[in-house]
Every structure is written in structure tokens, then in C-alpha cells.
């Protein structure tokens, strides 16, 4: 799965999956999205859970859950009491942003450019877990996904700009998902429904 899903989304689902199927052997790892196609097509993994859609001729990428980007900071930061923050309010602040060549970095860069802003990053990171560690060291604020943010211990402030991302199941077009993969997909879909983040129209693949 994408690292951004490794702190809350996947652990919750895997715990439920193990509860429902105690004998099921589960192997789990985080991956960069550009590594997922090779892992799936070489049959190293049955199923990937990507924080953004993966486009590949030989893969299905089905969005099932929607997330949102938020701002995180230390509890004593001057902006920590704000009910909401706009990208413009972050101009001039010490910011830590995703690397511009990463999918989340590209998503944010598009929004920043769309609003005609210039947000300078003191240090660029690969995944949101790294951002949390840097913010905890007093380096500034960051914009990350809501799922890592909620488990970070940092103050979380919504963005005025609604920057969404679609979490997707990614699997091979050449063979159907295994029964274990389908079970995990059902658990994750139910989790998305429970937290009000399910994407309408999603249907599980046939086994």
C-alpha cells in the first residue's frame, strides 16, 4: 500500500480481516506508487492499495474511497487555533511539502499554481510519515493527507481549498483477485462507508 495509508486505513482493515479470518496468512508492505505495477504483474503481491489512481494498460485501478489534504502543525503554533486555513495564508510560513516528483507533490503543485501562489518548501519529503516527524522537530507546517494526520499527535486544520484524492484498489487485468484480496477489498469498502468517504458507484470485481 501507499505509505500514507499505512498508519490508519490499512492497519484498521487488516485487524478486522484477521478477526474475520484468523487462519489467513497476511503479508503487508508499503510501496511507492511507481513500484506497484511491477510488484503486481510479477505476482509478488495480489493487491495494491494506492493513495491515488495508478494508470497502467495491464492493471485495473478502481477508486473506492476519497480522502482530503489538511494542514498539520505543533499545538503551540500561532495558526493552530484557526478553524480553517487557505493556501494563501500559508505563504511566507515555514513549510514542508511533498517532493514535486511525487504524486501528492504533483497534486499540491497543481492547486498552488491554479491559485497563483508561491509556496516555498524548506525541505521536501517522500511520504507523509516523514512530514510528521519533521513537524514534530519544530521545522514548520506541512500539508498531508487526513489519514496520517489524524494519527500524528499534531494539530490538524482543514484546508479552505478542498484538495481531494481517490484511494484505489490496483490489481492485474490478466487474472481476478484472490479470495483473500476480495475479502480485504470488502473490509476496506465497508470502512470507507462507515467513515463517510466511500465513492459512489464502486463495485467489487467478480472472483
Coordinates of N, CA and C in Angstrom, one line a residue:
X1 N 0.8 -1.2 0.0 CA 0.0 0.0 0.0 C 0.9 1.2 0.0
X2 N 0.3 2.4 -0.4 CA 1.0 3.7 -0.2 C 1.2 3.9 1.2
X3 N 2.4 4.6 1.5 CA 2.8 4.9 2.9 C 1.7 5.7 3.6
X4 N 1.0 6.6 2.9 CA 0.0 7.5 3.5 C -1.1 6.7 4.1
X5 N -1.3 5.4 3.6 CA -2.4 4.6 4.1 C -2.0 3.6 5.2
X6 N -0.7 3.7 5.6 CA -0.1 2.7 6.4 C -0.3 2.9 7.9
X7 N -0.8 4.1 8.3 CA -0.9 4.4 9.7 C -2.3 4.2 10.3
X8 N -3.3 4.3 9.5 CA -4.7 4.2 10.0 C -5.5 3.3 9.1
X9 N -5.6 3.6 7.8 CA -6.5 2.9 6.9 C -6.2 1.4 6.8
X10 N -5.0 1.0 6.5 CA -4.7 -0.4 6.3 C -4.6 -1.1 7.6
X11 N -4.0 -0.6 8.7 CA -4.0 -1.4 9.9 C -5.4 -1.7 10.5
X12 N -6.3 -0.7 10.4 CA -7.7 -1.0 10.8 C -8.3 -2.1 10.0
X13 N -8.1 -2.0 8.7 CA -8.7 -3.1 7.8 C -8.1 -4.4 8.1
X14 N -6.8 -4.5 8.2 CA -6.1 -5.7 8.4 C -6.5 -6.4 9.7
X15 N -6.6 -5.6 10.8 CA -7.1 -6.1 12.1 C -8.4 -6.7 11.9
X16 N -9.3 -6.1 11.2 CA -10.7 -6.6 11.0 C -10.6 -7.9 10.2
X17 N -9.8 -7.9 9.1 CA -9.6 -9.1 8.3 C -9.1 -10.3 9.1
X18 N -8.2 -10.0 9.9 CA -7.6 -11.1 10.7 C -8.6 -11.6 11.7
X19 N -9.5 -10.7 12.2 CA -10.5 -11.1 13.2 C -11.5 -12.0 12.5
X20 N -11.9 -11.7 11.2 CA -12.8 -12.5 10.5 C -12.2 -13.8 9.9
X21 N -10.9 -13.8 9.6 CA -10.3 -15.0 9.1 C -9.0 -15.2 9.8
X22 N -9.0 -15.8 11.0 CA -7.8 -15.9 11.8 C -6.7 -16.7 11.2
X23 N -7.1 -17.7 10.3 CA -6.1 -18.6 9.7 C -5.4 -18.0 8.5
X24 N -5.9 -16.8 8.0 CA -5.4 -16.2 6.8 C -4.0 -15.7 7.0
X25 N -3.1 -16.0 6.1 CA -1.7 -15.6 6.1 C -1.6 -14.2 5.4
X26 N -1.2 -13.2 6.1 CA -1.2 -11.8 5.5 C 0.3 -11.3 5.5
X27 N 0.7 -10.9 4.4 CA 2.0 -10.2 4.2 C 1.7 -8.8 3.7
X28 N 2.2 -7.8 4.4 CA 1.9 -6.4 4.1 C 3.2 -5.6 4.0
X29 N 3.2 -4.7 3.0 CA 4.4 -3.8 2.9 C 3.9 -2.5 2.3
X30 N 4.7 -1.4 2.5 CA 4.4 -0.1 1.9 C 5.3 -0.1 0.6
X31 N 4.8 0.7 -0.4 CA 5.4 0.8 -1.7 C 5.2 2.2 -2.3
X32 N 6.1 2.6 -3.1 CA 5.9 3.8 -3.9 C 4.9 3.4 -5.0
X33 N 4.1 4.3 -5.5 CA 3.1 4.0 -6.5 C 3.8 3.5 -7.8
X34 N 5.0 4.1 -8.1 CA 5.6 3.6 -9.4 C 6.2 2.2 -9.3
X35 N 6.2 1.7 -8.1 CA 6.7 0.3 -7.9 C 5.6 -0.7 -8.0
X36 N 4.3 -0.3 -7.8 CA 3.2 -1.2 -7.7 C 3.0 -2.0 -9.0
X37 N 3.0 -1.4 -10.2 CA 2.8 -2.2 -11.4 C 3.7 -3.5 -11.5
X38 N 5.0 -3.3 -11.3 CA 5.9 -4.4 -11.4 C 5.6 -5.4 -10.3
X39 N 5.3 -5.0 -9.1 CA 5.0 -5.9 -8.0 C 3.8 -6.8 -8.3
X40 N 2.8 -6.2 -8.9 CA 1.5 -6.9 -9.2 C 1.8 -7.8 -10.4
X41 N 2.3 -7.3 -11.4 CA 2.5 -8.1 -12.7 C 3.5 -9.2 -12.5
X42 N 4.5 -9.1 -11.6 CA 5.4 -10.2 -11.3 C 4.9 -11.1 -10.2
X43 N 3.6 -10.9 -9.8 CA 2.9 -11.7 -8.8 C 3.6 -11.7 -7.4
X44 N 4.3 -10.7 -7.1 CA 4.8 -10.5 -5.8 C 3.8 -10.1 -4.8
X45 N 2.7 -9.4 -5.3 CA 1.6 -9.1 -4.4 C 0.3 -9.4 -5.2
X46 N -0.8 -9.7 -4.5 CA -2.1 -9.9 -5.1 C -2.8 -8.6 -5.3
X47 N -2.6 -7.6 -4.4 CA -3.4 -6.4 -4.5 C -2.6 -5.3 -3.9
X48 N -2.7 -4.1 -4.6 CA -2.1 -2.9 -4.0 C -3.3 -1.9 -3.7
X49 N -3.0 -1.1 -2.6 CA -4.0 -0.1 -2.2 C -3.2 1.2 -2.4
X50 N -3.6 2.0 -3.4 CA -2.8 3.2 -3.8 C -3.6 4.5 -3.4
X51 N -2.8 5.4 -2.9 CA -3.5 6.7 -2.4 C -4.0 7.5 -3.6
X52 N -3.5 7.3 -4.8 CA -4.0 7.9 -6.0 C -4.1 6.9 -7.1
X53 N -5.0 7.1 -8.1 CA -5.1 6.1 -9.1 C -3.8 5.7 -9.8
X54 N -3.6 4.5 -10.2 CA -2.4 4.0 -10.9 C -2.8 3.7 -12.3
X55 N -2.2 4.4 -13.3 CA -2.6 4.2 -14.7 C -1.6 3.3 -15.4
X56 N -2.1 2.2 -15.8 CA -1.3 1.2 -16.5 C -2.2 0.3 -17.4
X57 N -1.7 0.0 -18.6 CA -2.5 -0.8 -19.5 C -2.9 -2.2 -19.0
X58 N -2.1 -2.7 -18.2 CA -2.3 -4.1 -17.7 C -2.9 -4.2 -16.3
X59 N -3.3 -3.1 -15.8 CA -3.8 -3.1 -14.4 C -5.2 -2.5 -14.3
X60 N -6.0 -3.0 -13.4 CA -7.3 -2.3 -13.0 C -6.9 -1.4 -11.9
X61 N -7.5 -0.2 -11.9 CA -7.3 0.8 -10.8 C -8.7 1.3 -10.5
X62 N -9.3 0.8 -9.4 CA -10.7 1.2 -9.0 C -10.7 2.0 -7.8
X63 N -11.1 3.3 -7.9 CA -11.2 4.2 -6.8 C -12.4 3.8 -5.9
X64 N -12.2 3.7 -4.6 CA -13.3 3.3 -3.7 C -13.5 4.2 -2.5
X65 N -12.5 5.1 -2.2 CA -12.5 5.9 -1.0 C -11.9 7.2 -1.3
X66 N -12.5 8.3 -0.8 CA -11.9 9.6 -1.0 C -11.3 10.2 0.2
X67 N -10.2 10.8 0.1 CA -9.5 11.5 1.2 C -9.3 12.9 0.9
X68 N -8.8 13.7 1.9 CA -8.7 15.1 1.7 C -7.3 15.6 2.3
X69 N -6.7 16.6 1.8 CA -5.4 17.1 2.3 C -5.7 18.1 3.4
X70 N -4.9 18.1 4.4 CA -5.1 19.0 5.6 C -3.7 19.6 5.9
X71 N -3.8 20.6 6.8 CA -2.5 21.2 7.4 C -2.2 20.6 8.7
X72 N -1.0 20.3 9.0 CA -0.6 19.8 10.3 C 0.5 20.7 10.9
X73 N 0.5 20.9 12.2 CA 1.5 21.8 12.9 C 1.5 21.4 14.4
X74 N 2.5 22.0 15.1 CA 2.6 21.8 16.5 C 1.4 22.5 17.2
X75 N 1.0 22.0 18.3 CA -0.1 22.6 19.1 C 0.1 24.0 19.5
X76 N 1.3 24.5 19.7 CA 1.6 25.8 20.1 C 1.9 26.8 18.9
X77 N 1.7 26.3 17.7 CA 1.9 27.2 16.5 C 0.8 28.3 16.5
X78 N 1.2 29.5 16.1 CA 0.2 30.7 16.1 C -1.0 30.4 15.3
X79 N -0.9 29.5 14.3 CA -2.1 29.2 13.4 C -2.9 28.0 13.9
X80 N -2.5 27.4 15.0 CA -3.1 26.2 15.5 C -4.6 26.4 15.9
X81 N -5.0 27.6 16.2 CA -6.3 27.8 16.7 C -7.3 28.2 15.6
X82 N -6.7 28.3 14.3 CA -7.6 28.7 13.2 C -8.5 27.5 12.9
X83 N -9.8 27.8 12.6 CA -10.8 26.8 12.3 C -10.5 26.2 10.9
X84 N -9.9 27.0 10.0 CA -9.6 26.6 8.6 C -8.5 27.5 8.1
X85 N -7.7 27.0 7.2 CA -6.6 27.7 6.6 C -6.6 27.7 5.1
X86 N -6.3 28.8 4.4 CA -6.3 28.8 3.0 C -4.8 28.6 2.6
X87 N -4.6 28.2 1.3 CA -3.2 28.1 0.8 C -2.5 29.5 0.9
X88 N -3.3 30.5 0.6 CA -2.7 31.9 0.7 C -2.2 32.2 2.0
X89 N -2.9 31.8 3.1 CA -2.4 32.1 4.4 C -1.1 31.4 4.8
X90 N -0.8 30.4 4.0 CA 0.5 29.6 4.2 C 1.7 30.2 3.5
X91 N 1.4 31.2 2.7 CA 2.5 31.9 2.0 C 3.4 32.6 3.1
X92 N 4.7 32.4 3.0 CA 5.6 33.1 4.0 C 5.8 32.2 5.2
X93 N 5.0 31.2 5.4 CA 5.2 30.3 6.6 C 6.3 29.3 6.3
X94 N 7.0 28.8 7.4 CA 8.0 27.7 7.2 C 7.2 26.4 6.8
X95 N 7.3 26.0 5.6 CA 6.5 24.9 5.1 C 7.4 23.7 4.7
X96 N 6.8 22.5 4.9 CA 7.5 21.3 4.4 C 6.5 20.7 3.5
X97 N 6.9 20.4 2.2 CA 6.0 19.9 1.2 C 6.5 18.6 0.6
X98 N 5.6 17.9 0.0 CA 5.9 16.7 -0.7 C 6.9 17.0 -1.9
X99 N 7.8 16.1 -2.2 CA 8.7 16.3 -3.3 C 7.8 16.5 -4.6
X100 N 8.2 17.4 -5.4 CA 7.4 17.8 -6.6 C 7.3 16.6 -7.6
X101 N 8.1 15.6 -7.5 CA 8.0 14.5 -8.5 C 7.2 13.4 -7.9
X102 N 6.7 13.5 -6.7 CA 5.8 12.5 -6.1 C 4.4 12.8 -6.5
X103 N 3.5 11.8 -6.5 CA 2.1 12.0 -6.9 C 1.4 13.1 -6.1
X104 N 1.5 13.0 -4.7 CA 0.9 14.0 -3.9 C 1.6 15.4 -4.1
X105 N 2.9 15.4 -4.4 CA 3.5 16.7 -4.7 C 3.0 17.3 -5.9
X106 N 2.7 16.5 -6.9 CA 2.1 17.0 -8.2 C 0.7 17.5 -8.0
X107 N -0.1 16.8 -7.2 CA -1.4 17.2 -6.8 C -1.4 18.6 -6.2
X108 N -0.6 18.8 -5.2 CA -0.5 20.0 -4.5 C 0.0 21.1 -5.4
X109 N 1.0 20.8 -6.2 CA 1.6 21.8 -7.1 C 0.6 22.4 -8.0
X110 N -0.3 21.5 -8.5 CA -1.3 21.9 -9.5 C -2.3 22.9 -8.8
X111 N -2.6 22.6 -7.5 CA -3.5 23.5 -6.8 C -2.9 24.8 -6.5
X112 N -1.6 24.8 -6.1 CA -0.9 26.0 -5.8 C -0.8 26.9 -7.0
X113 N -0.4 26.3 -8.1 CA -0.3 27.1 -9.4 C -1.7 27.6 -9.8
X114 N -2.7 26.8 -9.6 CA -4.1 27.2 -10.0 C -4.5 28.5 -9.3
X115 N -4.0 28.6 -8.0 CA -4.4 29.8 -7.2 C -3.4 30.9 -7.3
X116 N -2.4 30.7 -8.2 CA -1.4 31.8 -8.4 C -0.5 32.1 -7.3
X117 N -0.2 31.1 -6.5 CA 0.6 31.2 -5.3 C 2.0 30.7 -5.4
X118 N 2.8 31.1 -4.5 CA 4.2 30.6 -4.5 C 4.5 30.1 -3.0
X119 N 4.5 28.9 -2.8 CA 4.8 28.3 -1.5 C 6.1 27.6 -1.6
X120 N 7.0 28.2 -0.8 CA 8.4 27.6 -0.7 C 8.5 26.5 0.3
X121 N 9.1 25.4 0.0 CA 9.3 24.3 0.9 C 10.7 24.4 1.5
X122 N 10.8 24.4 2.8 CA 12.1 24.3 3.5 C 12.8 23.0 3.2
X123 N 12.1 22.0 3.1 CA 12.6 20.6 2.9 C 11.5 19.8 2.3
X124 N 11.8 19.0 1.3 CA 10.8 18.2 0.6 C 10.9 16.7 1.1
X125 N 9.8 16.1 1.2 CA 9.8 14.7 1.7 C 9.1 13.8 0.8
X126 N 9.2 12.5 1.0 CA 8.7 11.5 0.1 C 7.3 11.0 0.6
X127 N 7.1 10.9 1.9 CA 5.8 10.4 2.4 C 5.4 11.2 3.6
X128 N 4.1 11.1 3.9 CA 3.5 11.9 5.0 C 4.1 11.6 6.4
X129 N 4.5 10.3 6.6 CA 5.0 9.9 7.9 C 6.3 10.7 8.1
X130 N 7.1 10.9 7.1 CA 8.3 11.7 7.2 C 8.0 13.2 7.6
X131 N 6.9 13.7 7.0 CA 6.5 15.1 7.3 C 6.1 15.2 8.7
X132 N 5.4 14.3 9.3 CA 5.0 14.3 10.7 C 6.2 14.4 11.6
X133 N 7.2 13.6 11.3 CA 8.5 13.6 12.1 C 9.2 14.9 12.1
X134 N 9.2 15.5 10.9 CA 9.9 16.8 10.7 C 9.1 18.0 11.4
X135 N 7.8 17.9 11.3 CA 7.0 18.9 12.0 C 7.2 18.8 13.6
X136 N 7.3 17.6 14.0 CA 7.5 17.4 15.5 C 8.8 17.9 15.9
X137 N 9.8 18.0 15.0 CA 11.1 18.6 15.3 C 11.1 20.1 15.3
X138 N 9.9 20.7 15.1 CA 9.8 22.2 15.1 C 10.1 22.9 13.8
X139 N 10.1 22.1 12.7 CA 10.6 22.7 11.4 C 9.5 23.5 10.7
X140 N 8.3 23.5 11.2 CA 7.2 24.3 10.5 C 5.9 23.5 10.3
X141 N 5.2 23.9 9.3 CA 3.9 23.3 9.0 C 4.0 22.3 7.8
X142 N 3.0 21.5 7.6 CA 3.0 20.7 6.4 C 1.6 20.4 5.9
X143 N 1.5 20.1 4.6 CA 0.2 19.7 4.0 C 0.3 18.2 3.7
X144 N -0.6 17.4 4.4 CA -0.5 16.0 4.2 C -2.0 15.4 4.1
X145 N -2.1 14.1 3.9 CA -3.4 13.5 3.9 C -4.0 13.4 5.3
X146 N -5.3 13.4 5.3 CA -6.1 13.4 6.6 C -5.9 12.2 7.4
X147 N -5.5 11.0 6.8 CA -5.4 9.8 7.5 C -4.2 9.7 8.3
X148 N -3.0 10.1 7.7 CA -1.8 10.1 8.5 C -2.0 11.2 9.6
X149 N -2.6 12.3 9.2 CA -2.7 13.5 10.1 C -3.5 13.1 11.4
X150 N -4.5 12.3 11.2 CA -5.4 12.0 12.4 C -4.7 11.2 13.4
X151 N -3.6 10.5 13.0 CA -2.9 9.6 14.0 C -1.5 10.2 14.3
X152 N -1.3 11.5 14.0 CA 0.0 12.1 14.1 C 0.3 12.7 15.5
X153 N -0.7 13.0 16.2 CA -0.5 13.7 17.5 C -0.3 15.2 17.3
X154 N -0.4 15.7 16.1 CA -0.2 17.1 15.8 C -1.6 17.8 15.7
X155 N -1.6 19.1 15.7 CA -2.8 19.8 15.5 C -3.2 19.8 14.0
X156 N -4.4 19.4 13.7 CA -4.9 19.3 12.3 C -5.9 20.4 12.0
X157 N -5.6 21.2 10.9 CA -6.5 22.2 10.5 C -6.9 22.0 9.0
X158 N -8.2 22.0 8.7 CA -8.7 21.8 7.4 C -8.2 22.9 6.4
X159 N -8.0 22.5 5.2 CA -7.7 23.5 4.1 C -9.0 24.1 3.6
X160 N -9.0 25.4 3.3 CA -10.2 26.0 2.7 C -10.4 25.5 1.3
X161 N -9.3 25.3 0.6 CA -9.4 24.6 -0.7 C -9.6 23.1 -0.5
X162 N -10.6 22.6 -1.2 CA -10.9 21.2 -1.0 C -10.1 20.4 -2.0
X163 N -8.9 19.9 -1.5 CA -8.0 19.1 -2.3 C -8.2 17.6 -2.0
X164 N -8.9 16.9 -2.8 CA -9.2 15.5 -2.6 C -8.3 14.6 -3.4
X165 N -8.3 13.3 -2.9 CA -7.6 12.3 -3.6 C -8.4 11.0 -3.5
X166 N -8.3 10.2 -4.5 CA -9.1 8.9 -4.6 C -8.2 7.7 -4.3
X167 N -8.5 7.0 -3.3 CA -7.8 5.8 -2.9 C -8.3 4.6 -3.8
X168 N -7.4 3.9 -4.3 CA -7.8 2.9 -5.3 C -7.3 1.5 -5.0
X169 N -8.1 0.5 -5.4 CA -7.6 -0.9 -5.5 C -6.9 -1.1 -6.8
X170 N -5.7 -1.7 -6.8 CA -5.0 -1.9 -8.0 C -4.7 -3.4 -8.1
X171 N -5.0 -4.0 -9.3 CA -4.8 -5.5 -9.4 C -4.7 -5.8 -10.9
X172 N -4.2 -7.0 -11.3 CA -3.9 -7.3 -12.6 C -5.2 -7.5 -13.5
X173 N -5.1 -7.1 -14.7 CA -6.2 -7.4 -15.7 C -6.2 -8.8 -16.2
X174 N -5.1 -9.5 -15.9 CA -4.9 -10.9 -16.5 C -5.6 -12.0 -15.7
X175 N -5.8 -11.7 -14.4 CA -6.5 -12.7 -13.6 C -7.3 -12.0 -12.5
X176 N -8.3 -12.6 -12.0 CA -9.2 -12.0 -11.0 C -8.4 -12.0 -9.6
X177 N -8.8 -11.1 -8.7 CA -8.2 -11.1 -7.4 C -8.5 -12.4 -6.7
X178 N -7.6 -12.7 -5.8 CA -7.7 -13.9 -5.0 C -8.9 -13.7 -4.0
X179 N -9.4 -14.8 -3.4 CA -10.4 -14.7 -2.4 C -10.0 -13.8 -1.2
X180 N -8.7 -14.0 -0.8 CA -8.2 -13.1 0.3 C -8.2 -11.7 -0.1
X181 N -7.8 -11.4 -1.3 CA -7.8 -10.0 -1.8 C -9.2 -9.4 -1.8
X182 N -10.1 -10.2 -2.3 CA -11.5 -9.8 -2.3 C -12.1 -9.5 -0.9
X183 N -11.7 -10.3 0.0 CA -12.1 -10.2 1.4 C -11.6 -8.8 1.9
X184 N -10.3 -8.5 1.7 CA -9.7 -7.3 2.1 C -10.4 -6.1 1.5
X185 N -10.8 -6.2 0.2 CA -11.5 -5.2 -0.5 C -12.8 -4.9 0.1
X186 N -13.5 -6.0 0.5 CA -14.8 -5.8 1.1 C -14.7 -5.1 2.5
X187 N -13.7 -5.5 3.2 CA -13.5 -4.8 4.5 C -13.1 -3.3 4.4
X188 N -12.3 -3.0 3.4 CA -11.9 -1.6 3.2 C -13.1 -0.8 2.6
X189 N -13.9 -1.4 1.8 CA -15.1 -0.7 1.3 C -16.0 -0.4 2.4
X190 N -16.2 -1.4 3.3 CA -17.1 -1.1 4.4 C -16.6 0.0 5.3
X191 N -15.3 0.0 5.5 CA -14.6 1.0 6.3 C -14.8 2.4 5.7
X192 N -14.7 2.5 4.4 CA -14.9 3.8 3.7 C -16.4 4.2 3.9
X193 N -17.3 3.3 3.8 CA -18.7 3.6 4.0 C -18.9 4.2 5.4
X194 N -18.3 3.5 6.4 CA -18.5 3.8 7.8 C -18.0 5.2 8.2
X195 N -16.9 5.7 7.5 CA -16.4 7.0 7.8 C -16.9 8.0 6.8
X196 N -17.8 7.7 6.0 CA -18.4 8.6 5.1 C -17.5 9.1 3.9
X197 N -16.6 8.2 3.5 CA -15.6 8.5 2.5 C -15.8 7.6 1.3
X198 N -16.8 6.8 1.2 CA -17.0 5.9 0.1 C -17.3 6.7 -1.2
X199 N -16.8 6.2 -2.3 CA -17.0 6.7 -3.7 C -18.2 6.0 -4.3
X200 N -19.2 6.8 -4.7 CA -20.4 6.2 -5.2 C -20.1 5.5 -6.5
X201 N -20.8 4.4 -6.7 CA -20.7 3.6 -8.0 C -19.7 2.5 -8.0
X202 N -18.9 2.4 -6.9 CA -17.9 1.4 -6.9 C -18.5 0.0 -6.7
X203 N -18.0 -1.0 -7.5 CA -18.5 -2.3 -7.4 C -17.3 -3.3 -7.3
X204 N -17.4 -4.2 -6.4 CA -16.3 -5.2 -6.3 C -16.2 -6.0 -7.5
X205 N -15.0 -6.4 -7.9 CA -14.8 -7.3 -9.1 C -15.3 -8.7 -8.8
X206 N -15.6 -9.4 -9.9 CA -16.1 -10.8 -9.8 C -14.8 -11.6 -9.5
X207 N -15.1 -12.6 -8.7 CA -13.9 -13.5 -8.3 C -13.7 -14.5 -9.5

